[in-house]
């Protein structure tokens, strides 16, 4: 999709939409990520949840750059009782950082889905006690498409277990896929979004800058703003298989992605 220099009028929800950058978007150049995000006017960053002994240092680093965290990348292993119980040990970071959404890619091993749902329900109980909601990532078998996501939502049946919608993963994990119609089916359960572009291929590791693939971002925002969701929308730019970007090229990909969203009036 070609970029132009024209700027579309801001959508009704643009000034309410909360934009963040996933630290992984910077690849091996993460040390400069906080400074770059602030330079381009992004106020939030998605980082791994700090261990209790790391919270102070992480908070100081965030404060130094004036950044906040709307979501934290949080381990979630329901393959064992130990893994299930471990989730609660990470919750102090949410209280300390004022974060209310735990992004989780659920690990389950060979555990039957009904038992996974039961353990996720217990994790939801622990999260609810401190005002945190899980955002289950667009990964199989729990949420890679609407059928799986709705099965998880209904199976877990917990108000603090919801969905992260990844605009690129839905194409990576599904063949001949219509992403927007799938989103319409689950939009009421989405509490976080990963903004990722793609060439649309099944199992194609081709995730360029936003605006260079097949994802219709204005329509994604329209659907979600229409149900009263304004973020967090987190850029997750995972790159293209085989490329070897320089630091400058990596930063430019992030900058270009923010420009694309602003150009279409989607974020302030």
PDB file of C-alpha atoms in Angstrom:
ATOM      1  CA  UNK A   1       0.000   0.000   0.000  1.00  0.00           C
ATOM      2  CA  UNK A   2       1.546   3.248  -1.093  1.00  0.00           C
ATOM      3  CA  UNK A   3       1.897   6.108   1.363  1.00  0.00           C
ATOM      4  CA  UNK A   4       1.009   9.678   0.447  1.00  0.00           C
ATOM      5  CA  UNK A   5       1.706  12.918   2.248  1.00  0.00           C
ATOM      6  CA  UNK A   6      -1.956  13.754   2.758  1.00  0.00           C
ATOM      7  CA  UNK A   7      -3.463  13.401   6.212  1.00  0.00           C
ATOM      8  CA  UNK A   8      -7.025  12.157   6.570  1.00  0.00           C
ATOM      9  CA  UNK A   9      -9.318  13.853   9.093  1.00  0.00           C
ATOM     10  CA  UNK A  10      -9.104  12.243  12.508  1.00  0.00           C
ATOM     11  CA  UNK A  11     -11.766   9.652  13.201  1.00  0.00           C
ATOM     12  CA  UNK A  12     -14.224  10.296  16.007  1.00  0.00           C
ATOM     13  CA  UNK A  13     -12.265   8.043  18.343  1.00  0.00           C
ATOM     14  CA  UNK A  14      -8.752   9.027  17.250  1.00  0.00           C
ATOM     15  CA  UNK A  15      -8.078  11.363  20.144  1.00  0.00           C
ATOM     16  CA  UNK A  16      -9.218   8.671  22.574  1.00  0.00           C
ATOM     17  CA  UNK A  17      -7.290   5.789  21.021  1.00  0.00           C
ATOM     18  CA  UNK A  18      -4.339   4.718  23.169  1.00  0.00           C
ATOM     19  CA  UNK A  19      -1.229   3.755  21.189  1.00  0.00           C
ATOM     20  CA  UNK A  20       1.660   1.722  22.589  1.00  0.00           C
ATOM     21  CA  UNK A  21       4.801   0.097  21.233  1.00  0.00           C
ATOM     22  CA  UNK A  22       5.813  -3.472  21.989  1.00  0.00           C
ATOM     23  CA  UNK A  23       9.473  -3.569  23.028  1.00  0.00           C
ATOM     24  CA  UNK A  24      10.033  -6.504  20.661  1.00  0.00           C
ATOM     25  CA  UNK A  25       9.415  -4.200  17.697  1.00  0.00           C
ATOM     26  CA  UNK A  26      12.977  -2.953  18.220  1.00  0.00           C
ATOM     27  CA  UNK A  27      14.567  -6.369  17.743  1.00  0.00           C
ATOM     28  CA  UNK A  28      18.135  -6.379  19.001  1.00  0.00           C
ATOM     29  CA  UNK A  29      18.101  -2.598  19.441  1.00  0.00           C
ATOM     30  CA  UNK A  30      15.837  -2.491  22.473  1.00  0.00           C
ATOM     31  CA  UNK A  31      18.178  -0.352  24.555  1.00  0.00           C
ATOM     32  CA  UNK A  32      17.081   2.736  22.646  1.00  0.00           C
ATOM     33  CA  UNK A  33      13.399   1.862  22.467  1.00  0.00           C
ATOM     34  CA  UNK A  34      12.120   4.021  25.330  1.00  0.00           C
ATOM     35  CA  UNK A  35      13.868   7.138  24.058  1.00  0.00           C
ATOM     36  CA  UNK A  36      12.678   6.566  20.503  1.00  0.00           C
ATOM     37  CA  UNK A  37       9.063   6.005  21.505  1.00  0.00           C
ATOM     38  CA  UNK A  38       9.030   9.297  23.372  1.00  0.00           C
ATOM     39  CA  UNK A  39      10.728  11.038  20.444  1.00  0.00           C
ATOM     40  CA  UNK A  40       7.906  10.015  18.104  1.00  0.00           C
ATOM     41  CA  UNK A  41       5.187  10.855  20.610  1.00  0.00           C
ATOM     42  CA  UNK A  42       4.170   7.381  21.791  1.00  0.00           C
ATOM     43  CA  UNK A  43       3.396   7.449  25.501  1.00  0.00           C
ATOM     44  CA  UNK A  44       3.072   3.749  26.303  1.00  0.00           C
ATOM     45  CA  UNK A  45       5.280   0.689  25.983  1.00  0.00           C
ATOM     46  CA  UNK A  46       4.526  -3.015  26.302  1.00  0.00           C
ATOM     47  CA  UNK A  47       7.265  -4.864  28.196  1.00  0.00           C
ATOM     48  CA  UNK A  48       7.667  -8.197  29.999  1.00  0.00           C
ATOM     49  CA  UNK A  49       6.218  -8.164  33.488  1.00  0.00           C
ATOM     50  CA  UNK A  50       9.044  -7.471  35.946  1.00  0.00           C
ATOM     51  CA  UNK A  51       9.764  -9.840  38.813  1.00  0.00           C
ATOM     52  CA  UNK A  52       9.113  -8.372  42.267  1.00  0.00           C
ATOM     53  CA  UNK A  53      12.793  -7.545  42.763  1.00  0.00           C
ATOM     54  CA  UNK A  54      12.911  -5.741  39.395  1.00  0.00           C
ATOM     55  CA  UNK A  55       9.879  -3.516  39.836  1.00  0.00           C
ATOM     56  CA  UNK A  56      11.702  -0.517  41.296  1.00  0.00           C
ATOM     57  CA  UNK A  57      14.315  -0.365  38.556  1.00  0.00           C
ATOM     58  CA  UNK A  58      11.739  -0.809  35.797  1.00  0.00           C
ATOM     59  CA  UNK A  59       9.512   1.878  37.239  1.00  0.00           C
ATOM     60  CA  UNK A  60      12.446   4.289  37.460  1.00  0.00           C
ATOM     61  CA  UNK A  61      13.327   3.640  33.821  1.00  0.00           C
ATOM     62  CA  UNK A  62       9.755   4.226  32.699  1.00  0.00           C
ATOM     63  CA  UNK A  63       9.557   7.423  34.726  1.00  0.00           C
ATOM     64  CA  UNK A  64      12.809   8.663  33.216  1.00  0.00           C
ATOM     65  CA  UNK A  65      11.247   8.636  29.755  1.00  0.00           C
ATOM     66  CA  UNK A  66       7.728   9.546  30.806  1.00  0.00           C
ATOM     67  CA  UNK A  67       6.284   6.239  29.635  1.00  0.00           C
ATOM     68  CA  UNK A  68       3.467   4.134  31.029  1.00  0.00           C
ATOM     69  CA  UNK A  69       2.417   0.506  30.624  1.00  0.00           C
ATOM     70  CA  UNK A  70      -1.134  -0.355  29.623  1.00  0.00           C
ATOM     71  CA  UNK A  71      -0.309  -4.048  29.206  1.00  0.00           C
ATOM     72  CA  UNK A  72       2.445  -6.314  30.486  1.00  0.00           C
ATOM     73  CA  UNK A  73       3.686  -9.450  28.718  1.00  0.00           C
ATOM     74  CA  UNK A  74       2.952 -12.117  31.302  1.00  0.00           C
ATOM     75  CA  UNK A  75       3.865 -15.835  31.381  1.00  0.00           C
ATOM     76  CA  UNK A  76       0.782 -18.044  31.605  1.00  0.00           C
ATOM     77  CA  UNK A  77       1.355 -21.792  31.842  1.00  0.00           C
ATOM     78  CA  UNK A  78      -1.710 -23.939  32.452  1.00  0.00           C
ATOM     79  CA  UNK A  79       0.075 -27.212  31.720  1.00  0.00           C
ATOM     80  CA  UNK A  80       0.578 -27.783  35.453  1.00  0.00           C
ATOM     81  CA  UNK A  81      -0.695 -26.736  38.851  1.00  0.00           C
ATOM     82  CA  UNK A  82       2.687 -25.126  39.529  1.00  0.00           C
ATOM     83  CA  UNK A  83       2.463 -23.011  36.407  1.00  0.00           C
ATOM     84  CA  UNK A  84      -1.067 -21.978  37.246  1.00  0.00           C
ATOM     85  CA  UNK A  85      -0.081 -20.910  40.762  1.00  0.00           C
ATOM     86  CA  UNK A  86       2.986 -19.023  39.501  1.00  0.00           C
ATOM     87  CA  UNK A  87       0.845 -16.432  37.751  1.00  0.00           C
ATOM     88  CA  UNK A  88      -0.206 -14.850  41.039  1.00  0.00           C
ATOM     89  CA  UNK A  89       3.424 -14.190  42.012  1.00  0.00           C
ATOM     90  CA  UNK A  90       3.693 -11.711  39.121  1.00  0.00           C
ATOM     91  CA  UNK A  91       0.666  -9.625  40.020  1.00  0.00           C
ATOM     92  CA  UNK A  92       2.454  -7.161  42.360  1.00  0.00           C
ATOM     93  CA  UNK A  93       4.017  -5.549  39.279  1.00  0.00           C
ATOM     94  CA  UNK A  94       0.586  -4.616  37.956  1.00  0.00           C
ATOM     95  CA  UNK A  95      -0.304  -2.810  41.151  1.00  0.00           C
ATOM     96  CA  UNK A  96       3.070  -1.046  41.305  1.00  0.00           C
ATOM     97  CA  UNK A  97       2.970   0.108  37.674  1.00  0.00           C
ATOM     98  CA  UNK A  98      -0.748   0.856  37.549  1.00  0.00           C
ATOM     99  CA  UNK A  99      -1.297  -1.662  34.750  1.00  0.00           C
ATOM    100  CA  UNK A 100      -4.625  -3.406  34.328  1.00  0.00           C
ATOM    101  CA  UNK A 101      -4.145  -5.830  31.425  1.00  0.00           C
ATOM    102  CA  UNK A 102      -1.997  -8.968  31.373  1.00  0.00           C
ATOM    103  CA  UNK A 103      -1.121 -10.000  27.826  1.00  0.00           C
ATOM    104  CA  UNK A 104      -0.827 -13.806  27.879  1.00  0.00           C
ATOM    105  CA  UNK A 105       0.224 -16.386  25.320  1.00  0.00           C
ATOM    106  CA  UNK A 106      -1.178 -19.437  27.073  1.00  0.00           C
ATOM    107  CA  UNK A 107       1.102 -22.487  27.270  1.00  0.00           C
ATOM    108  CA  UNK A 108      -0.719 -25.764  27.746  1.00  0.00           C
ATOM    109  CA  UNK A 109       1.420 -28.693  26.591  1.00  0.00           C
ATOM    110  CA  UNK A 110      -0.802 -31.763  26.277  1.00  0.00           C
ATOM    111  CA  UNK A 111      -3.305 -30.602  28.874  1.00  0.00           C
ATOM    112  CA  UNK A 112      -6.924 -31.208  27.783  1.00  0.00           C
ATOM    113  CA  UNK A 113      -8.788 -28.018  26.981  1.00  0.00           C
ATOM    114  CA  UNK A 114     -11.442 -28.410  29.712  1.00  0.00           C
ATOM    115  CA  UNK A 115      -8.685 -28.514  32.349  1.00  0.00           C
ATOM    116  CA  UNK A 116      -6.969 -25.546  30.681  1.00  0.00           C
ATOM    117  CA  UNK A 117     -10.204 -23.597  30.928  1.00  0.00           C
ATOM    118  CA  UNK A 118     -10.573 -24.484  34.604  1.00  0.00           C
ATOM    119  CA  UNK A 119      -7.032 -23.325  35.351  1.00  0.00           C
ATOM    120  CA  UNK A 120      -7.530 -20.128  33.364  1.00  0.00           C
ATOM    121  CA  UNK A 121     -10.630 -19.512  35.445  1.00  0.00           C
ATOM    122  CA  UNK A 122      -8.541 -19.748  38.610  1.00  0.00           C
ATOM    123  CA  UNK A 123      -5.947 -17.410  37.133  1.00  0.00           C
ATOM    124  CA  UNK A 124      -8.805 -15.055  36.324  1.00  0.00           C
ATOM    125  CA  UNK A 125      -9.842 -15.165  39.982  1.00  0.00           C
ATOM    126  CA  UNK A 126      -6.320 -14.200  41.079  1.00  0.00           C
ATOM    127  CA  UNK A 127      -6.156 -11.401  38.507  1.00  0.00           C
ATOM    128  CA  UNK A 128      -9.573 -10.067  39.462  1.00  0.00           C
ATOM    129  CA  UNK A 129      -8.507  -9.617  43.079  1.00  0.00           C
ATOM    130  CA  UNK A 130      -6.089  -6.869  41.991  1.00  0.00           C
ATOM    131  CA  UNK A 131      -8.218  -5.461  39.175  1.00  0.00           C
ATOM    132  CA  UNK A 132      -6.315  -7.121  36.314  1.00  0.00           C
ATOM    133  CA  UNK A 133      -7.806  -8.725  33.198  1.00  0.00           C
ATOM    134  CA  UNK A 134      -6.111 -11.341  31.015  1.00  0.00           C
ATOM    135  CA  UNK A 135      -5.858 -10.669  27.269  1.00  0.00           C
ATOM    136  CA  UNK A 136      -5.414 -14.064  25.610  1.00  0.00           C
ATOM    137  CA  UNK A 137      -3.197 -13.813  22.528  1.00  0.00           C
ATOM    138  CA  UNK A 138      -4.203 -14.840  19.012  1.00  0.00           C
ATOM    139  CA  UNK A 139      -2.408 -18.193  19.229  1.00  0.00           C
ATOM    140  CA  UNK A 140      -3.726 -21.736  18.824  1.00  0.00           C
ATOM    141  CA  UNK A 141      -5.554 -23.506  20.306  1.00  0.00           C
ATOM    142  CA  UNK A 142      -7.152 -20.786  22.418  1.00  0.00           C
ATOM    143  CA  UNK A 143      -7.757 -17.764  20.207  1.00  0.00           C
ATOM    144  CA  UNK A 144      -6.281 -18.083  16.700  1.00  0.00           C
ATOM    145  CA  UNK A 145      -9.675 -17.436  15.138  1.00  0.00           C
ATOM    146  CA  UNK A 146     -13.172 -16.557  16.284  1.00  0.00           C
ATOM    147  CA  UNK A 147     -14.297 -20.165  16.704  1.00  0.00           C
ATOM    148  CA  UNK A 148     -11.393 -20.937  19.045  1.00  0.00           C
ATOM    149  CA  UNK A 149     -11.648 -17.616  20.866  1.00  0.00           C
ATOM    150  CA  UNK A 150     -15.358 -17.983  21.540  1.00  0.00           C
ATOM    151  CA  UNK A 151     -14.822 -21.558  22.734  1.00  0.00           C
ATOM    152  CA  UNK A 152     -12.245 -20.232  25.204  1.00  0.00           C
ATOM    153  CA  UNK A 153     -14.423 -17.358  26.374  1.00  0.00           C
ATOM    154  CA  UNK A 154     -17.379 -19.685  26.903  1.00  0.00           C
ATOM    155  CA  UNK A 155     -15.281 -22.486  28.390  1.00  0.00           C
ATOM    156  CA  UNK A 156     -13.495 -20.270  30.905  1.00  0.00           C
ATOM    157  CA  UNK A 157     -16.578 -18.156  31.579  1.00  0.00           C
ATOM    158  CA  UNK A 158     -14.794 -15.482  33.594  1.00  0.00           C
ATOM    159  CA  UNK A 159     -15.169 -11.692  33.233  1.00  0.00           C
ATOM    160  CA  UNK A 160     -11.430 -11.177  33.773  1.00  0.00           C
ATOM    161  CA  UNK A 161     -10.378 -13.535  30.965  1.00  0.00           C
ATOM    162  CA  UNK A 162     -10.739 -11.788  27.629  1.00  0.00           C
ATOM    163  CA  UNK A 163      -8.933 -11.475  24.281  1.00  0.00           C
ATOM    164  CA  UNK A 164      -5.972  -9.772  22.670  1.00  0.00           C
ATOM    165  CA  UNK A 165      -6.667  -9.395  18.948  1.00  0.00           C
ATOM    166  CA  UNK A 166      -3.568  -9.609  16.747  1.00  0.00           C
ATOM    167  CA  UNK A 167      -4.224  -8.219  13.270  1.00  0.00           C
ATOM    168  CA  UNK A 168      -1.367 -10.203  11.722  1.00  0.00           C
ATOM    169  CA  UNK A 169      -1.540 -13.495  13.588  1.00  0.00           C
ATOM    170  CA  UNK A 170      -5.050 -14.185  12.362  1.00  0.00           C
ATOM    171  CA  UNK A 171      -3.632 -14.539   8.848  1.00  0.00           C
ATOM    172  CA  UNK A 172      -0.529 -16.445   9.951  1.00  0.00           C
ATOM    173  CA  UNK A 173      -2.581 -19.167  11.650  1.00  0.00           C
ATOM    174  CA  UNK A 174      -5.511 -19.436   9.214  1.00  0.00           C
ATOM    175  CA  UNK A 175      -5.801 -20.179   5.495  1.00  0.00           C
ATOM    176  CA  UNK A 176      -8.049 -18.226   3.117  1.00  0.00           C
ATOM    177  CA  UNK A 177      -8.956 -15.936   5.969  1.00  0.00           C
ATOM    178  CA  UNK A 178     -11.233 -12.921   6.261  1.00  0.00           C
ATOM    179  CA  UNK A 179      -9.872 -11.022   9.242  1.00  0.00           C
ATOM    180  CA  UNK A 180     -12.521  -8.321   9.539  1.00  0.00           C
ATOM    181  CA  UNK A 181     -15.502 -10.658   9.575  1.00  0.00           C
ATOM    182  CA  UNK A 182     -13.720 -12.735  12.211  1.00  0.00           C
ATOM    183  CA  UNK A 183     -13.129  -9.629  14.324  1.00  0.00           C
ATOM    184  CA  UNK A 184     -16.816  -8.730  14.137  1.00  0.00           C
ATOM    185  CA  UNK A 185     -17.639 -12.014  15.884  1.00  0.00           C
ATOM    186  CA  UNK A 186     -15.325 -11.448  18.862  1.00  0.00           C
ATOM    187  CA  UNK A 187     -15.174  -7.663  19.152  1.00  0.00           C
ATOM    188  CA  UNK A 188     -17.140  -7.554  22.401  1.00  0.00           C
ATOM    189  CA  UNK A 189     -14.454  -9.610  24.171  1.00  0.00           C
ATOM    190  CA  UNK A 190     -11.390  -7.704  22.950  1.00  0.00           C
ATOM    191  CA  UNK A 191      -9.536  -5.806  25.700  1.00  0.00           C
ATOM    192  CA  UNK A 192      -6.225  -5.288  23.870  1.00  0.00           C
ATOM    193  CA  UNK A 193      -4.947  -5.236  20.280  1.00  0.00           C
ATOM    194  CA  UNK A 194      -1.616  -5.971  18.656  1.00  0.00           C
ATOM    195  CA  UNK A 195      -1.239  -3.926  15.487  1.00  0.00           C
ATOM    196  CA  UNK A 196       0.733  -6.041  13.035  1.00  0.00           C
ATOM    197  CA  UNK A 197       0.741  -5.973   9.243  1.00  0.00           C
ATOM    198  CA  UNK A 198       1.282  -9.038   7.070  1.00  0.00           C
ATOM    199  CA  UNK A 199       1.375 -10.215   3.488  1.00  0.00           C
ATOM    200  CA  UNK A 200      -1.651 -12.332   4.413  1.00  0.00           C
ATOM    201  CA  UNK A 201       0.036 -15.679   3.824  1.00  0.00           C
ATOM    202  CA  UNK A 202      -0.589 -18.789   5.907  1.00  0.00           C
ATOM    203  CA  UNK A 203       2.510 -19.371   8.076  1.00  0.00           C
ATOM    204  CA  UNK A 204       4.252 -16.537   6.230  1.00  0.00           C
ATOM    205  CA  UNK A 205       6.684 -14.718   8.522  1.00  0.00           C
ATOM    206  CA  UNK A 206       6.280 -11.420   6.697  1.00  0.00           C
ATOM    207  CA  UNK A 207       5.342  -8.665   9.136  1.00  0.00           C
ATOM    208  CA  UNK A 208       6.459  -5.319   7.657  1.00  0.00           C
ATOM    209  CA  UNK A 209       5.750  -1.771   8.782  1.00  0.00           C
ATOM    210  CA  UNK A 210       2.096  -0.944   9.260  1.00  0.00           C
ATOM    211  CA  UNK A 211       0.593   0.043   5.936  1.00  0.00           C
ATOM    212  CA  UNK A 212       2.817  -2.221   3.836  1.00  0.00           C
ATOM    213  CA  UNK A 213       0.632  -5.326   3.980  1.00  0.00           C
ATOM    214  CA  UNK A 214      -2.975  -6.434   3.632  1.00  0.00           C
ATOM    215  CA  UNK A 215      -4.437  -5.323   6.976  1.00  0.00           C
ATOM    216  CA  UNK A 216      -7.131  -2.656   6.722  1.00  0.00           C
ATOM    217  CA  UNK A 217      -6.269  -0.711   9.868  1.00  0.00           C
ATOM    218  CA  UNK A 218      -8.928   2.002   9.437  1.00  0.00           C
ATOM    219  CA  UNK A 219     -11.587  -0.699   9.372  1.00  0.00           C
ATOM    220  CA  UNK A 220     -10.116  -2.480  12.413  1.00  0.00           C
ATOM    221  CA  UNK A 221     -10.295   0.781  14.352  1.00  0.00           C
ATOM    222  CA  UNK A 222     -13.804   1.505  13.063  1.00  0.00           C
ATOM    223  CA  UNK A 223     -15.090  -1.862  14.253  1.00  0.00           C
ATOM    224  CA  UNK A 224     -13.526  -1.597  17.689  1.00  0.00           C
ATOM    225  CA  UNK A 225     -14.226   2.094  18.259  1.00  0.00           C
ATOM    226  CA  UNK A 226     -17.811   1.317  17.260  1.00  0.00           C
ATOM    227  CA  UNK A 227     -18.235  -0.923  20.278  1.00  0.00           C
ATOM    228  CA  UNK A 228     -16.559   1.578  22.601  1.00  0.00           C
ATOM    229  CA  UNK A 229     -13.031   0.142  22.603  1.00  0.00           C
ATOM    230  CA  UNK A 230     -10.231   2.730  22.327  1.00  0.00           C
ATOM    231  CA  UNK A 231      -7.197   0.695  23.254  1.00  0.00           C
ATOM    232  CA  UNK A 232      -4.640  -0.230  24.097  1.00  0.00           C
ATOM    233  CA  UNK A 233      -3.576  -0.583  20.468  1.00  0.00           C
ATOM    234  CA  UNK A 234       0.007  -1.860  20.631  1.00  0.00           C
ATOM    235  CA  UNK A 235       2.319  -1.951  17.618  1.00  0.00           C
ATOM    236  CA  UNK A 236       4.035  -5.331  17.394  1.00  0.00           C
ATOM    237  CA  UNK A 237       6.377  -5.221  14.396  1.00  0.00           C
ATOM    238  CA  UNK A 238       7.938  -8.666  14.114  1.00  0.00           C
ATOM    239  CA  UNK A 239       9.739  -8.152  10.822  1.00  0.00           C
ATOM    240  CA  UNK A 240      10.354 -10.278   7.759  1.00  0.00           C
ATOM    241  CA  UNK A 241      12.081 -13.636   7.731  1.00  0.00           C
ATOM    242  CA  UNK A 242      15.697 -13.382   6.602  1.00  0.00           C
ATOM    243  CA  UNK A 243      16.090  -9.616   6.909  1.00  0.00           C
ATOM    244  CA  UNK A 244      18.905  -7.996   8.872  1.00  0.00           C
ATOM    245  CA  UNK A 245      17.929  -4.429   9.676  1.00  0.00           C
ATOM    246  CA  UNK A 246      20.294  -1.815  11.026  1.00  0.00           C
ATOM    247  CA  UNK A 247      19.338   0.188  14.091  1.00  0.00           C
ATOM    248  CA  UNK A 248      18.323   3.124  11.912  1.00  0.00           C
ATOM    249  CA  UNK A 249      16.174   0.890   9.703  1.00  0.00           C
ATOM    250  CA  UNK A 250      14.537  -0.665  12.752  1.00  0.00           C
ATOM    251  CA  UNK A 251      13.657   2.727  14.198  1.00  0.00           C
ATOM    252  CA  UNK A 252      12.406   3.909  10.822  1.00  0.00           C
ATOM    253  CA  UNK A 253       9.988   0.966  10.641  1.00  0.00           C
ATOM    254  CA  UNK A 254       8.460   2.014  13.948  1.00  0.00           C
ATOM    255  CA  UNK A 255       8.330   5.671  12.889  1.00  0.00           C
ATOM    256  CA  UNK A 256       6.738   4.755   9.559  1.00  0.00           C
ATOM    257  CA  UNK A 257       4.104   2.668  11.334  1.00  0.00           C
ATOM    258  CA  UNK A 258       3.106   5.505  13.634  1.00  0.00           C
ATOM    259  CA  UNK A 259       2.968   7.846  10.640  1.00  0.00           C
ATOM    260  CA  UNK A 260       0.662   5.434   8.823  1.00  0.00           C
ATOM    261  CA  UNK A 261      -1.781   5.393  11.731  1.00  0.00           C
ATOM    262  CA  UNK A 262      -1.706   9.173  12.064  1.00  0.00           C
ATOM    263  CA  UNK A 263      -2.009   9.662   8.331  1.00  0.00           C
ATOM    264  CA  UNK A 264      -5.301   7.784   8.439  1.00  0.00           C
ATOM    265  CA  UNK A 265      -6.553   9.742  11.433  1.00  0.00           C
ATOM    266  CA  UNK A 266      -6.501   6.743  13.761  1.00  0.00           C
ATOM    267  CA  UNK A 267      -4.311   7.977  16.627  1.00  0.00           C
ATOM    268  CA  UNK A 268      -3.325  11.425  17.900  1.00  0.00           C
TER     269      UNK A 268
END
